[in-house]
Coordinates of C-alpha atoms and ligand atoms in Angstrom, one line a residue:
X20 CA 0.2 20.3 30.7
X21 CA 1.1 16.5 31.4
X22 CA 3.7 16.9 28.7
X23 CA 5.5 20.1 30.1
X24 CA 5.5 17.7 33.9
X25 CA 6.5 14.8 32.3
X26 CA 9.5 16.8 30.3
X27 CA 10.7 18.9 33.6
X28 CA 10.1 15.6 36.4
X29 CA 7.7 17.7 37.8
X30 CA 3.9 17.1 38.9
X31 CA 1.0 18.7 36.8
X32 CA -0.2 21.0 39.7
X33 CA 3.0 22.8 40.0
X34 CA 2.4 23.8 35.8
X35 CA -1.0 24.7 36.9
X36 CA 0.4 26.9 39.4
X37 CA 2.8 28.6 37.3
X38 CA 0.0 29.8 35.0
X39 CA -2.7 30.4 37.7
X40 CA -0.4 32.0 40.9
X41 CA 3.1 32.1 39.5
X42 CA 4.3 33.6 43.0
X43 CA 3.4 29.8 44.4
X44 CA 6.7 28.7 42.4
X45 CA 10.3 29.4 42.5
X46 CA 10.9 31.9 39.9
X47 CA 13.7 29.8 38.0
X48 CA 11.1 26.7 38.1
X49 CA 8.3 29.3 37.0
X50 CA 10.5 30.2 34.0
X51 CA 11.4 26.8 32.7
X52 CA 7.7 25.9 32.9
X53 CA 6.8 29.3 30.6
X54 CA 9.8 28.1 28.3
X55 CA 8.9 24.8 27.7
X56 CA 4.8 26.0 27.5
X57 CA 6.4 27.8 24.6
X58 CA 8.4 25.2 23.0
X59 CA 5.3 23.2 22.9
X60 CA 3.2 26.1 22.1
X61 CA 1.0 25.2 25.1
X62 CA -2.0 27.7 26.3
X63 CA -4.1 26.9 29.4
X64 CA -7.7 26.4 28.5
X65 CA -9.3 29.5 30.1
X66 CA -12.8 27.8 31.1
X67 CA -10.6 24.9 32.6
X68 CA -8.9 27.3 34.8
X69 CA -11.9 29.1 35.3
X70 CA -13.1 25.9 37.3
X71 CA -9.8 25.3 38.7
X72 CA -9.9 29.4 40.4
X73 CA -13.9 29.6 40.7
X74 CA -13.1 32.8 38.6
X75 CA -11.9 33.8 35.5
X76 CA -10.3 36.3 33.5
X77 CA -13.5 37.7 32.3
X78 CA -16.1 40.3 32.7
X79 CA -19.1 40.1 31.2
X80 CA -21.1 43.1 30.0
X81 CA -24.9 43.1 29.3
X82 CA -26.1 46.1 26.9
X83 CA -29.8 46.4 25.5
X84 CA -29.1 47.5 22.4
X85 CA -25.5 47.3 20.7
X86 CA -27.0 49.2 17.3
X87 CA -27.2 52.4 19.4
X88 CA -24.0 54.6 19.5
X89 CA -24.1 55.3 22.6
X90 CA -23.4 51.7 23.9
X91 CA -20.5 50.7 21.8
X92 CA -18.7 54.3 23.8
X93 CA -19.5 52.8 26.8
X94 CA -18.2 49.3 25.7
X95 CA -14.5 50.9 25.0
X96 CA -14.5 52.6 28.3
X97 CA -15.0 48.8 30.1
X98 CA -12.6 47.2 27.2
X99 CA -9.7 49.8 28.0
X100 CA -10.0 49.6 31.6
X101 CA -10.7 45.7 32.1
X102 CA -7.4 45.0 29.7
X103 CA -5.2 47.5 32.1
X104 CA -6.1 45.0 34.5
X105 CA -5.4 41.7 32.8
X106 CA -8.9 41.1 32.3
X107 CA -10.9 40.3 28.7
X108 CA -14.3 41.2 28.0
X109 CA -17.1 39.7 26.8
X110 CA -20.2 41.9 25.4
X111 CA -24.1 41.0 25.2
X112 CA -26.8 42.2 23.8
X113 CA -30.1 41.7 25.5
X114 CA -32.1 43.9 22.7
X115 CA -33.8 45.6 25.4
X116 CA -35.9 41.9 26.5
X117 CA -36.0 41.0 30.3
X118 CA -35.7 37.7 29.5
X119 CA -32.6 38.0 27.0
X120 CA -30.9 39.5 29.5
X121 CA -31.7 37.0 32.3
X122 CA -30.2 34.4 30.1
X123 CA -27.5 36.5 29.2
X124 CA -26.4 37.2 33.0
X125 CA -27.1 33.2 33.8
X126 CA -24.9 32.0 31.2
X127 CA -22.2 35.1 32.5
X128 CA -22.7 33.4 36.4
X129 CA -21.7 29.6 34.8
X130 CA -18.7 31.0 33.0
X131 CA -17.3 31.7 36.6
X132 CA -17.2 35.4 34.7
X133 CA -14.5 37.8 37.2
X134 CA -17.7 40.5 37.6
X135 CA -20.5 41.1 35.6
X136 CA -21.9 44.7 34.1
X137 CA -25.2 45.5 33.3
X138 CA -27.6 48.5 31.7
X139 CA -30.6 46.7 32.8
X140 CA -33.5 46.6 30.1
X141 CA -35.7 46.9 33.4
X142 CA -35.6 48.2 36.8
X143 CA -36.9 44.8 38.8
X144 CA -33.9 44.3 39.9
X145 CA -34.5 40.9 41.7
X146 CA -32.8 38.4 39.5
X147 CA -29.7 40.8 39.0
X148 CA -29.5 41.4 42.8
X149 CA -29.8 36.9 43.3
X150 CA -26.8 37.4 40.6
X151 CA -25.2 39.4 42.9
X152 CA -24.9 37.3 45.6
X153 CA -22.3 35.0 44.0
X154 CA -20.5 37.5 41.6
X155 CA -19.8 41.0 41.4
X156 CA -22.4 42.8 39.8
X157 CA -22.2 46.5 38.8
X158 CA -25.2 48.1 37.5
X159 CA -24.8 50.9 34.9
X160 CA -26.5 53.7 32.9
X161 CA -29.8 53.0 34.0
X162 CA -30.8 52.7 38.5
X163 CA -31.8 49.9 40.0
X164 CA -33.7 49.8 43.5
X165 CA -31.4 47.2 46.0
X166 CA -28.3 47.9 47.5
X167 CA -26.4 44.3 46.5
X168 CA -24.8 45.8 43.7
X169 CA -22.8 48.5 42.7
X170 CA -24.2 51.5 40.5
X171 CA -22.4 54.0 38.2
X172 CA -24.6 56.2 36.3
X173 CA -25.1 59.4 34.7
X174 CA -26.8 62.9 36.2
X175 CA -30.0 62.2 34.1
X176 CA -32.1 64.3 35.5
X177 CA -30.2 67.4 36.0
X178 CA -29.1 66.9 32.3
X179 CA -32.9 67.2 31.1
X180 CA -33.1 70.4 33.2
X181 CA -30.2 72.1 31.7
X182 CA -32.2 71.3 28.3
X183 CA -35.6 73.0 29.8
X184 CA -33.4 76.0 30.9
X185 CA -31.4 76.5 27.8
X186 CA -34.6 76.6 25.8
X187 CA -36.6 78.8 28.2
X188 CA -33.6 81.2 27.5
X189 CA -34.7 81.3 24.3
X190 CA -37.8 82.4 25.2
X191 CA -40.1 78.9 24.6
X192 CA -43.3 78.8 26.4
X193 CA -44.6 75.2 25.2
X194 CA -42.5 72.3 24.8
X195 CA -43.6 69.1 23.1
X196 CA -41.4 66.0 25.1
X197 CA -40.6 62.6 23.5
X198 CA -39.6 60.3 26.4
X199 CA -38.2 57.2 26.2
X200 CA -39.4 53.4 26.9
X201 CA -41.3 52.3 29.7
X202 CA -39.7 50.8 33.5
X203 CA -36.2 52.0 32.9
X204 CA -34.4 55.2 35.4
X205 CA -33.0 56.9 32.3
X206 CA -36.5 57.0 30.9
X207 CA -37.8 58.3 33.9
X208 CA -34.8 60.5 35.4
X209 CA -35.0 62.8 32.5
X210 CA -38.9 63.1 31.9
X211 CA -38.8 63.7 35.8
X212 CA -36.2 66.9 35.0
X213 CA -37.6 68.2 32.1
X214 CA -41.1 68.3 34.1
X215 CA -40.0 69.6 37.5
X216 CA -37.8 72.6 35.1
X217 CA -41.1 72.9 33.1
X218 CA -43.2 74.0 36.2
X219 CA -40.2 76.1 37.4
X220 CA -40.2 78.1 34.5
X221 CA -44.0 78.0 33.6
X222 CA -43.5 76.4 30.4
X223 CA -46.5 74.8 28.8
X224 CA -46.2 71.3 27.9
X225 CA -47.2 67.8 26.3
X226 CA -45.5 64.2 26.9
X227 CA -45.9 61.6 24.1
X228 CA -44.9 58.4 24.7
X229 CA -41.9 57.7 22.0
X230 CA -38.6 55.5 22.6
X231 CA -34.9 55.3 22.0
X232 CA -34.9 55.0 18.3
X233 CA -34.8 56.9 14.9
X234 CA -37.9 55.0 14.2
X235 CA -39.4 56.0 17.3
X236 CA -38.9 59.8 17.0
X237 CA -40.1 59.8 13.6
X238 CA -43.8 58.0 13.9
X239 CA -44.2 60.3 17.4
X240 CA -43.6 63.2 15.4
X241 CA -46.2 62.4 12.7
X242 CA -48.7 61.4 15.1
X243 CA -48.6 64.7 16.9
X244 CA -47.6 66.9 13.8
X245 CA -51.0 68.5 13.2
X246 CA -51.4 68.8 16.7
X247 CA -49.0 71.5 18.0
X248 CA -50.6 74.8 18.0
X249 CA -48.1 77.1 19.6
X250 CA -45.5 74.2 20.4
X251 CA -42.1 75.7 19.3
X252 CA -39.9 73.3 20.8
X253 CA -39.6 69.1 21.1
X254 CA -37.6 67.8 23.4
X255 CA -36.4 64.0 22.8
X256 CA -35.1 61.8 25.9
X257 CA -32.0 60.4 23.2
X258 CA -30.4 61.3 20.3
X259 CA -31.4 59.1 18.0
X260 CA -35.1 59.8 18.8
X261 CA -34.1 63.0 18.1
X262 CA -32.9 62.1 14.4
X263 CA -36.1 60.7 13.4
X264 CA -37.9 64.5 14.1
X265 CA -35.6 65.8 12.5
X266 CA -36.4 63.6 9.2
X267 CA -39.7 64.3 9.7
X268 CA -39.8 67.9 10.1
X269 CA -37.8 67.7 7.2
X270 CA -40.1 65.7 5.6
X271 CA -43.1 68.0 5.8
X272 CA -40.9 70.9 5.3
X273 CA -40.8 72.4 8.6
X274 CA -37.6 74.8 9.2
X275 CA -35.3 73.8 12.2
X276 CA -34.2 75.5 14.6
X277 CA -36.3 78.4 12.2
X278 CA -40.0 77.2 13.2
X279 CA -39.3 74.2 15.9
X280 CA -36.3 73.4 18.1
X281 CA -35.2 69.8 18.8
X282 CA -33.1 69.2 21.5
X283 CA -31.7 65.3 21.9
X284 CA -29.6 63.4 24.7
X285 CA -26.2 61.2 24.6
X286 CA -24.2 63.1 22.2
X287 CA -23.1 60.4 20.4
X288 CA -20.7 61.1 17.5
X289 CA -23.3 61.8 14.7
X290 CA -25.3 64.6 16.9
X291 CA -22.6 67.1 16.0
X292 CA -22.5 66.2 12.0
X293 CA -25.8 65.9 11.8
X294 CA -27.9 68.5 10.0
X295 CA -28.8 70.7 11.9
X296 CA -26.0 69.7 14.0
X297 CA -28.1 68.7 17.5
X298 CA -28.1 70.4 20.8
X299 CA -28.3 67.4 23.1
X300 CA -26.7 66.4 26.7
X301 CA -23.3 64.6 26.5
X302 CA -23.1 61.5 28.6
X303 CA -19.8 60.3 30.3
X304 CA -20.1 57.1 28.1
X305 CA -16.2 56.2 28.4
X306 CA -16.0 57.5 32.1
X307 CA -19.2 55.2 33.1
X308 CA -17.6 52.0 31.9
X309 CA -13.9 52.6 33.6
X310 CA -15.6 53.3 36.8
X311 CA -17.8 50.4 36.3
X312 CA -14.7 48.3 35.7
X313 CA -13.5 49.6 38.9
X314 CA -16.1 49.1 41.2
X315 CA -15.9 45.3 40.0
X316 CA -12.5 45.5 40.8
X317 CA -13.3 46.9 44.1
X318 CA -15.5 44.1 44.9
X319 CA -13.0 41.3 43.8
X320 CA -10.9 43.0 46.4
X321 CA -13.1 42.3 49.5
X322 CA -15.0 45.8 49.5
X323 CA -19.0 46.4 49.9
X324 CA -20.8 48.2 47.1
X325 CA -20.1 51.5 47.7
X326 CA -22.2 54.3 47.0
X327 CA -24.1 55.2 44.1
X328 CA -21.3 56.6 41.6
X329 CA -23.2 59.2 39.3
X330 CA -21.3 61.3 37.0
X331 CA -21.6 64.8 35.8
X332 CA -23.3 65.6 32.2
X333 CA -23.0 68.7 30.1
X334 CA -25.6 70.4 27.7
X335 CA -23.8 70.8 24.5
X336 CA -25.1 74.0 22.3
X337 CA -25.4 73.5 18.7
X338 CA -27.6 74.5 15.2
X339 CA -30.9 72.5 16.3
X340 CA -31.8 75.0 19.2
X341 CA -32.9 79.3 18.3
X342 CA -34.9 81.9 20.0
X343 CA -38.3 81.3 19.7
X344 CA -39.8 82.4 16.4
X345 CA -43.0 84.6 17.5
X346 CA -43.8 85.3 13.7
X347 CA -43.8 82.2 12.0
X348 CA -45.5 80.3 15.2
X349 CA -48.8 81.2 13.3
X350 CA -48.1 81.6 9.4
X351 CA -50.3 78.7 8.0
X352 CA -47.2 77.8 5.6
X353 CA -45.2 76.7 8.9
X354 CA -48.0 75.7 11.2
X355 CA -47.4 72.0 11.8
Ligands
RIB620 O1 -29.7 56.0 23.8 C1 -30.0 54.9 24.6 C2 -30.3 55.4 26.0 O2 -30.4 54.3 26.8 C3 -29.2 56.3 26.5 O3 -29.8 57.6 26.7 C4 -28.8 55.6 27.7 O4 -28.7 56.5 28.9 C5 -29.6 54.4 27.9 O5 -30.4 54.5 29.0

C-alpha cells in the first residue's frame, strides 16, 4: 500500500479508502489507485481490513455435521446468496459438540465475521444469544428460545404429520418412531407431529430413542426387531436414519414396503435412488440458507430480528411406503 502512495504522491489512507469505500475518492484518483494495485499485483489483506472496518467480508456458518447430505444443500443456498452480495463464506463443523461449536462461533466473533449462521447442536441458546449482541446472528434449521437473533427454519412438525397421515391412509394402525438426538427443535418438532397425528388418528405407537445417522437407524432397528408384534410401519425423524432400517430389514430379510413401511425426513439426493426409493419430507435446504443470508443482511442494515421465518415442507411419495399388509402381519416367515 505504501508503495502504490509513494508512486501516486498520495497518503496511504486515501489507498485504503479506495479499497474499503471507493465512493470516499474521486473516481479518476480511485482508478489510478486500482491500476497501479494491479501493476504491482497488490491485494488488501482481508483480516487487516477486517480491523480497519470492524467488519469483514465474511459470514461464518456453523453446521453439526458436514458428512450428512442435508447440510452441504443448505451450505450452497448461503454460498450462492452471500457471493450475490460480495460476501465469502466460511463453513464449520461443530460435529454436533456444544463446545465445538462455542469455539467455532468465538473464533467467527474475533474474525470481525460480517454475520454469523448457526444450526445449533443444542437449544441453550445463551452463548449464541451473548454472540448476538456484537454480531449478526441468524439461527437456522433447528429453534432456539431468545429473541436476539434471527430464525429461519423449516415446518418440522407439520412435515411429521403429513408422514402419520399419508400412512394412516394406508390403513397402519401401529407405528414404530425412530426420533432423533436429544435437546435439539428438529428432534423434538417432528416427534411432537408424529405424536399429536398419532392420537388424532388412533394409531398405536412406540418411540425408540435413535439419532441422525445410518448407524443409528440400523442398531435401533435390531434392538427392537423381535419386538414388533403388529408394527407395520417405522417412522425415522431423517433420512439417513432411515437408510440404516432399510439395511437392516434387508438384512434379516424383511420385505419393504411388502411387510414394513419406512418413511424418512430431508430428502436428500440419495432418498430417491435409494432402494426402495424412500418416502420422506423434503426440506427447503437451499431456500433456508438464502433467507438466512438475508436476514444477516437485514441486520447489517439497521433492522431488528424479525420474526421467526419458517418455511413450507412437502411429503414426497415414493417405493418405501404400501397399504398395510393384513396377511403377512402374522406369517412367522415375516414376523420380525
Ligand atoms: O439430517 C440431519 C437433521 O438435522 C436434519 O433433519 C436437519 O433438520 C437437522 O436438524
Amino acid at each position: 500500500m505504501r508503495e502504490i502512495a509513494r508512486k501516486l504522491g498520495i497518503s496511504t489512507s486515501t489507498v485504503s479508502r479506495a479499497f474499503s469505500k471507493p465512493e470516499m475518492v474521486r473516481p479518476e484518483l480511485c482508478e489510478r489507485i486500482l491500476e497501479m494495485a494491479r501493476e504491482l499485483d497488490y491485494k488488501p489483506n482481508p483480516i487487516a481490513r477486517a480491523m480497519v472496518l470492524g467488519q469483514s467480508d465474511l459470514i461464518g456458518l456453523v453446521v453439526p455435521d458436514i458428512t450428512n447430505p442435508f447440510f452441504p444443500a443448505i451450505v450452497r443456498g448461503v454460498e450462492d446468496e452471500a457471493r450475490k452480495h460480495g460476501l465469502n463464506l466460511i463453513v464449520c463443523n461443530s460435529d454436533g459438540h456444544v463446545a465445538k461449536e462455542k469455539q467455532y462461533l468465538h473464533s467467527l466473533h474475533d474474525l470481525t465475521v460480517a454475520g454469523v449462521i448457526v444450526a445449533s447442536a443444542s437449544r441453550r441458546d445463551a452463548y449464541v444469544a451473548e454472540l448476538a449482541a456484537g454480531i449478526p446472528v441468524v439461527v437456522m434449521d433447528r429453534r432456539l428460545s431468545g429473541s436476539l437473533v434471527s430464525q429461519v427454519n423449516a415446518d418440522n412438525y407439520s412435515g411429521s404429520k403429513a408422514v402419520v397421515d399419508h400412512l394412516a391412509g394406508l390403513g397402519h394402525r401401529k407405528l414404530l418412531y425412530l426420533s432423533g438426538p436429544p435437546r435439539i427443535s428438529t428432534t423434538e418438532d417432528r416427534l411432537r407431529g408424529f405424536r399429536d397425528q398419532c392420537r388424532l388418528h388412533n394409531i398405536d405407537f412406540n418411540v425408540v430413542r435413535a439419532g441422525f445417522g445410518i448407524d443409528d437407524g440400523y442398531e435401533a432397528m435390531k434392538q427392537v426387531e423381535s419386538k414388533m408384534d403388529g408394527t407395520t410401519g417405522v417412522v425415522c425423524a431423517n433420512d439417513l436414519c432411515a437408510f440404516g432400517v432399510l439395511a437392516r430389514l434387508a438384512e434379516v430379510g424383511i420385505p419393504v414396503p411388502g411387510r414394513i413401511s419406512v418413511t424418512g425426513f430431508d430428502d436428500i439426493a440419495f432418498a430417491r435412488i435409494f432402494s426402495p426409493s424412500l418416502t420422506t419430507v423434503r426440506q427447503p435446504t437451499y431456500e433456508m440458507g438464502r433467507r438466512a443470508v438475508k436476514a444477516i443482511l437485514d441486520m447489517r442494515r439497521g433492522h431488528a430480528p424479525r420474526q421467526p421465518v419458517v418455511l413450507p415442507t412437502e411429503l414426497v411419495v415414493r417405493d418405501s411406503t404400501a397399504l398395510r399388509n393384513i396377511s403377512a402381519e402374522h406369517s412367522s416367515a415375516t414376523t420380525l
